Amino acid sequence: VIMRQVAWVVAAGAASQLEPVYLWMGERTVNRIETMAAAEGVSVTDLVSRWVRLRHAALYDKDDELAEADDEQQTVDAGCAAAEPAQVYPRGLTAAKSVAPPVSRPPPEPVASSSSRPSTSTTTTTTVTSPKSSATPVPPPQLEDDEDDEMGEDRRSARALHPGLRKLREKRSRSGAPPTTTTTTMPHGVDAAILSWGSTRAADGSVKPRGLVDAFYERMSSQRQRRVVLPPPVGMTDETARAWFQAVGGERKQVVLSWVTGGEKFVPLGINLGVSAQRHAPDLASRFVMVSLDAEAHEAMTAAGVRSIQWFTSKSEVDMWHFKKRLLATMLRWDLEALVVDADTVFLGEALHACRFDSDLEAGTDHFFVEEHLWKSELRPEENINTGYLLARPTVPAFRLLADFVDQHWDAQRFEVPRFGFDQRVFNVFLWWRRLGHGDLDAGPPVYFVFGEEILGAPPSFIGAPVDMTDPNPDRAVRLRVLDPVLVSHGMNYFWRGAHRHPGAASPVFVHANGVSPKDYFLRDRCLWYLDDWHQRFGPSPRFLVYDHPSGQSLGDDFRLLLSAVEVAVSLERRLVLPATMNCANSPAYEAMGIDSAFAGQGCTFDQFAGAGVFLREYNETVVEAGLQDNPWFRSLLRGAAKVRGRDVGAVLRDGGPRVLVLDDVLDAVEVLRSVLGSSTAEHMFKCRWLSWPARHMACRDEAWVERHAACQPASGQEACGVRGVNCCEVMNGWSEKLQVFTGQPWDLPCDCGINACVELQPQAADNVPANYRCCQWVETTRATCHPVESQPEVNVEEDLSSYTSRILHAYHRGEPSVTPEILRRKCEQWQLRFGPQMGLATSVHDILNHCSWVVGSFLLSVGNSARAAEWFRFILNVRRPVGVADSGFVTTSLLDDSFDSEGFQRYRLHHDLEQLAFLRERAPPPGVDLSRVWLDEQIRRYQALLQGYNSMADDAVIRSAFEAMRGVWGRAFALPICPELPTRTVAAGPAACAAADLELESGGVAVLSDVLTKAALRAYRRCLDHASVWYAAGMGNMTGKDDVVVGTCMHEGLGLFPLTHQIGQELSECLPRSLGQHNLRDVRARRFHTAAPDSVMWDPRAEDGVWAAYLFASTPAGGGDGLRVMEERVPEDWSELEAFGMNTDTGRGGGGRVVPYQENTLVLFEAKRFHAPIFRPATWEQGFENRRLDITWLYGDSHSRFARDISKQDPSTS
């Protein structure tokens, strides 16, 4: 049984001329084979080779079988029409029958499915010589204990594989890159002729050494190692995983990988990719592995015959944002050359043949005309490198580049500012800075880009020189080759432009279905769908409608006829097969993009003119793709089709008709059906709506483009009322909105596709329709619907502005003069006008300013730029809270507790502000505060009038009138002192005290530092806060009792604009380097307490969103009893953000823990997520503004909580 199995896999390899064949066996199996060999007095190699020869003779006793297999392969490659139905796989998934199945089964699976599978911990590798040996070894097959099928399956597998490899060699010969034959010593001393690629050679022709990347990896910090390299797959160790993949890579040490998760959306794409490799790229398929991120995906891939390895038990265990880069880095560390492709791709040939193997990395692009557009600053950066096809070679510079990228973008959010969701754009921005010769966050080496024979930005000595694979220098410049966008096609180039159809164009070997939606529609329609899911889609008795769609019509006639056909299909309860004969010349890209030559004499599908995603969301249950006519199942039904004249369609209503009905005149059929059914189906099926020109998406309105060109505008009459689901202005993403920037030709199709079935209705005043609504009605009815029309931004700022990966934010951080606070504010406004509506963000003035203040301020704090942060906070606070703007429509909201503080008042805050105004009148103002006594007296009078009205329980109208008189001052930044840094140190605590506190925190305790600040620093900071009108939040204390016992402020509401705030925070982190010093300052919060409050105030414990809290007692109490209670309990992981960090939430936590008595200039240090509560007794404190209790908390570190502010939860790339 064992030898029969061995002979099967070896014979399959021998018949395919794949040599040597590696056998992975359990230790017990190896012992048994060695015993058999010893009994016969021969070597193991001789014993197995004898079985190979016998088996080979049985398999290949007829040469004409090879010719038959060649014919079979040619039949399958002929196109969709020749595709054969496939077997049905579990979970309703199917895979097209492959003439060339996987050449062998993979090494032992990482997750055992039965007790019979041998353990990976005790395996031995044996090599045998087969009679035909001229190629590299295939991945080692798995030796199972179960007996395989007999001769029939062996013959089919071996026979089908051979012609694919023969064609591969012929293709290589035709391409002018013949294989190099080299003799090398294989295991057990077997000399074998191997097929050598350029990737196995250094620049001087010598065999490149291995292990340089691994050596560099070992020198990295442990944290960086964990981030950059993946943990081993499920059930494997690092060493067994390395051996597994190296065996898959064979002598070339080259693997091709993709990755997929479970679910109906992703698994079919993964199977489709795997089957395309088996069908069109058998050599690549021998090195192809699908990395499954959960058990569901792994089971589905395995059942479909796609080699899979399960890397995680659940996709929730991994951040998929940078998984691709980590997967590449892991392969490089294992000394493998790796191509990683996205799952929404297909192989149409040996995709590695598109590479030159002369650079560290090779990648696809989303440009159409690379020579003209690569790295042009006015174009969107994500166009330059398409990471859906990314080849990395095991060089130290390539590994470092990937490691730097992953490390710099590890966090999903930083200080609640998110990482941009579209990783391809972020990677391109990262390369943008490296291309300029300086990394933004580090001093990384430059990246040079090569296309064809041209290289960008490199010194002359670099041109034409392949990278030195033996160079261990991590600071060497990285060379990245951009590949031909026809050979490695992006979705827009293949599905729309049809670049491969142009005369003289090369045949693509790889297609990425990016930029098109729905992906499965385009793959099916263009005959790139290899799964036979016919029955899952249509059931046992599908009924279709095909109609005659004349060519050469106008755009309006094309779409009116199409909608008429949809109406007929609905009336007859059939699925309409979409036409492929629409007039290509109606497309604005017809000449500009060369469609005239690509589709010469042919028609186009509707998706060339209108958005397929929008159309199919509306009519998916009624229509199917035009490419279905090439499906074998449909062609079999077509043999029984009946052609019916339109005027005779009434008979079909009575008897149902055949499975496929072919109509010669749809318009006649519409008239008949309307007369028979008594009403217009169109009236009920087609809804009208206003179709706006998509200014927010148009690349010709991008800010970078508008700096050099005029912003594009919609053509006259282009916006219109139209049929819902049919929109010829939104052929996204990469077609209509980018045509003008790539070619100069505007996309000027009418948004309603020229149908003219809907008209705009002017509402009457009595209809109470808001001014920003447009109303439309169907021409044949009086029914109208109205839809909002959002305001458009002047220009489209970069879509990642609200993320920590933004180029604009980094430019301001670096101090580039082109980005000032005012320019940044305007960009924020344009960004929210652009993306706010689609992300559910409000676009009112105060919402925009709050968003901008939070994102920019938090970003600057996350990178530790205190100088820029202070500048920004001062600027934006004056914009958010301007003095004297009394317009009732101007709203201010607190960033501390999200309250609308301009729309009402709280009693203690009113008390506090009145006392502060009186204090400012009597004290000499500090630098930055310039208030006249006359102005202060007027404000004091107004505050007193409001307080008196409130205390006397005056009429609401009287109180409202008094409050309105305070607009322009209440909640405004009328006093903002400078509060500069001190020339001397602010922290007085000595090294011994700081070190002891650090150790206490490290052990999980609560540390206390007495006399922590110098007297000068404490005095200066108190004076700063006494004179600053930054106390906008009231009731911020989590207390039971009065809701206005405290007023508060935070970094974003004023404390951040004082340089002294940042100086104290920085020096505290220097004092405690092991705790605070490991993190940037995140926030500062301050509270003032009301001494006139009731003597008994119960405080609910609260926690802070950070890593460390440094809580300062900044006042001098008159008596004892006050302090801070820090509890052992921390915020539970399953709590919501509101429960954990809300301002006025009853946490339900009680007392206990450590109590630190209140003493001026004492700092209490603890984990920020520990519950804590102030102990406050009003009688302890003297009366007077300067005597109020003042507590200040510096918060350090990003908690990396699963929470984010509502304004930052989404980004436009994922909306």
mmCIF file of C-alpha atoms in Angstrom, residues 518 520-521 524 533-547 562 564-579 615-626 628-629 634 637-638 652 656 658-663 666 685:
data_model
loop_
_atom_site.group_PDB
_atom_site.id
_atom_site.type_symbol
_atom_site.label_atom_id
_atom_site.label_comp_id
_atom_site.label_asym_id
_atom_site.label_seq_id
_atom_site.Cartn_x
_atom_site.Cartn_y
_atom_site.Cartn_z
ATOM 1 C CA PRO A 518 -19.557 44.197 -8.505
ATOM 2 C CA ASP A 520 -18.191 38.892 -9.772
ATOM 3 C CA TYR A 521 -20.298 40.602 -12.446
ATOM 4 C CA ARG A 524 -18.461 36.527 -15.168
ATOM 5 C CA ASP A 533 -22.400 27.914 -9.745
ATOM 6 C CA TRP A 534 -25.209 27.751 -12.274
ATOM 7 C CA HIS A 535 -27.643 25.846 -10.074
ATOM 8 C CA GLN A 536 -26.868 27.948 -7.027
ATOM 9 C CA ARG A 537 -27.631 31.110 -8.996
ATOM 10 C CA PHE A 538 -30.664 30.043 -10.995
ATOM 11 C CA GLY A 539 -32.196 26.965 -9.414
ATOM 12 C CA PRO A 540 -33.534 23.927 -11.281
ATOM 13 C CA SER A 541 -35.683 25.676 -13.932
ATOM 14 C CA PRO A 542 -34.421 29.120 -14.846
ATOM 15 C CA ARG A 543 -36.205 31.109 -17.543
ATOM 16 C CA PHE A 544 -34.370 33.685 -19.622
ATOM 17 C CA LEU A 545 -35.153 36.441 -22.062
ATOM 18 C CA VAL A 546 -32.806 37.346 -24.920
ATOM 19 C CA TYR A 547 -33.655 40.174 -27.265
ATOM 20 C CA LEU A 562 -32.592 48.285 -22.401
ATOM 21 C CA SER A 564 -37.968 48.320 -22.133
ATOM 22 C CA ALA A 565 -36.384 44.879 -22.178
ATOM 23 C CA VAL A 566 -36.172 44.950 -18.379
ATOM 24 C CA GLU A 567 -39.884 45.773 -18.269
ATOM 25 C CA VAL A 568 -40.697 42.834 -20.554
ATOM 26 C CA ALA A 569 -38.561 40.468 -18.471
ATOM 27 C CA VAL A 570 -40.363 41.485 -15.281
ATOM 28 C CA SER A 571 -43.766 41.070 -16.936
ATOM 29 C CA LEU A 572 -42.839 37.603 -18.195
ATOM 30 C CA GLU A 573 -41.085 36.656 -14.926
ATOM 31 C CA ARG A 574 -37.822 35.936 -16.736
ATOM 32 C CA ARG A 575 -34.183 36.911 -16.288
ATOM 33 C CA LEU A 576 -33.003 39.311 -18.961
ATOM 34 C CA VAL A 577 -29.654 38.538 -20.569
ATOM 35 C CA LEU A 578 -28.048 41.944 -20.967
ATOM 36 C CA PRO A 579 -26.949 42.958 -24.461
ATOM 37 C CA PHE A 615 -27.691 49.346 -11.827
ATOM 38 C CA LEU A 616 -27.342 45.857 -10.402
ATOM 39 C CA ARG A 617 -28.349 46.893 -6.904
ATOM 40 C CA GLU A 618 -31.634 47.980 -8.435
ATOM 41 C CA TYR A 619 -32.199 45.198 -10.989
ATOM 42 C CA ASN A 620 -30.031 42.289 -9.879
ATOM 43 C CA GLU A 621 -32.992 39.921 -9.557
ATOM 44 C CA THR A 622 -34.092 40.709 -13.112
ATOM 45 C CA VAL A 623 -30.932 40.807 -15.240
ATOM 46 C CA VAL A 624 -27.863 38.644 -15.830
ATOM 47 C CA GLU A 625 -24.570 39.483 -17.509
ATOM 48 C CA ALA A 626 -24.208 39.379 -21.278
ATOM 49 C CA LEU A 628 -23.831 34.269 -19.750
ATOM 50 C CA GLN A 629 -24.462 33.471 -23.410
ATOM 51 C CA PHE A 634 -26.918 28.416 -21.144
ATOM 52 C CA LEU A 637 -30.660 25.680 -23.083
ATOM 53 C CA LEU A 638 -30.293 27.859 -26.147
ATOM 54 C CA VAL A 652 -46.101 33.439 -23.900
ATOM 55 C CA GLY A 656 -45.154 30.160 -20.285
ATOM 56 C CA PRO A 658 -39.606 27.774 -23.531
ATOM 57 C CA ARG A 659 -36.748 28.142 -21.052
ATOM 58 C CA VAL A 660 -35.053 30.690 -23.312
ATOM 59 C CA LEU A 661 -37.199 33.191 -25.171
ATOM 60 C CA VAL A 662 -35.688 35.310 -27.941
ATOM 61 C CA LEU A 663 -37.562 38.493 -28.867
ATOM 62 C CA VAL A 666 -38.891 44.595 -27.557
ATOM 63 C CA MET A 685 -40.838 49.449 -11.498
#
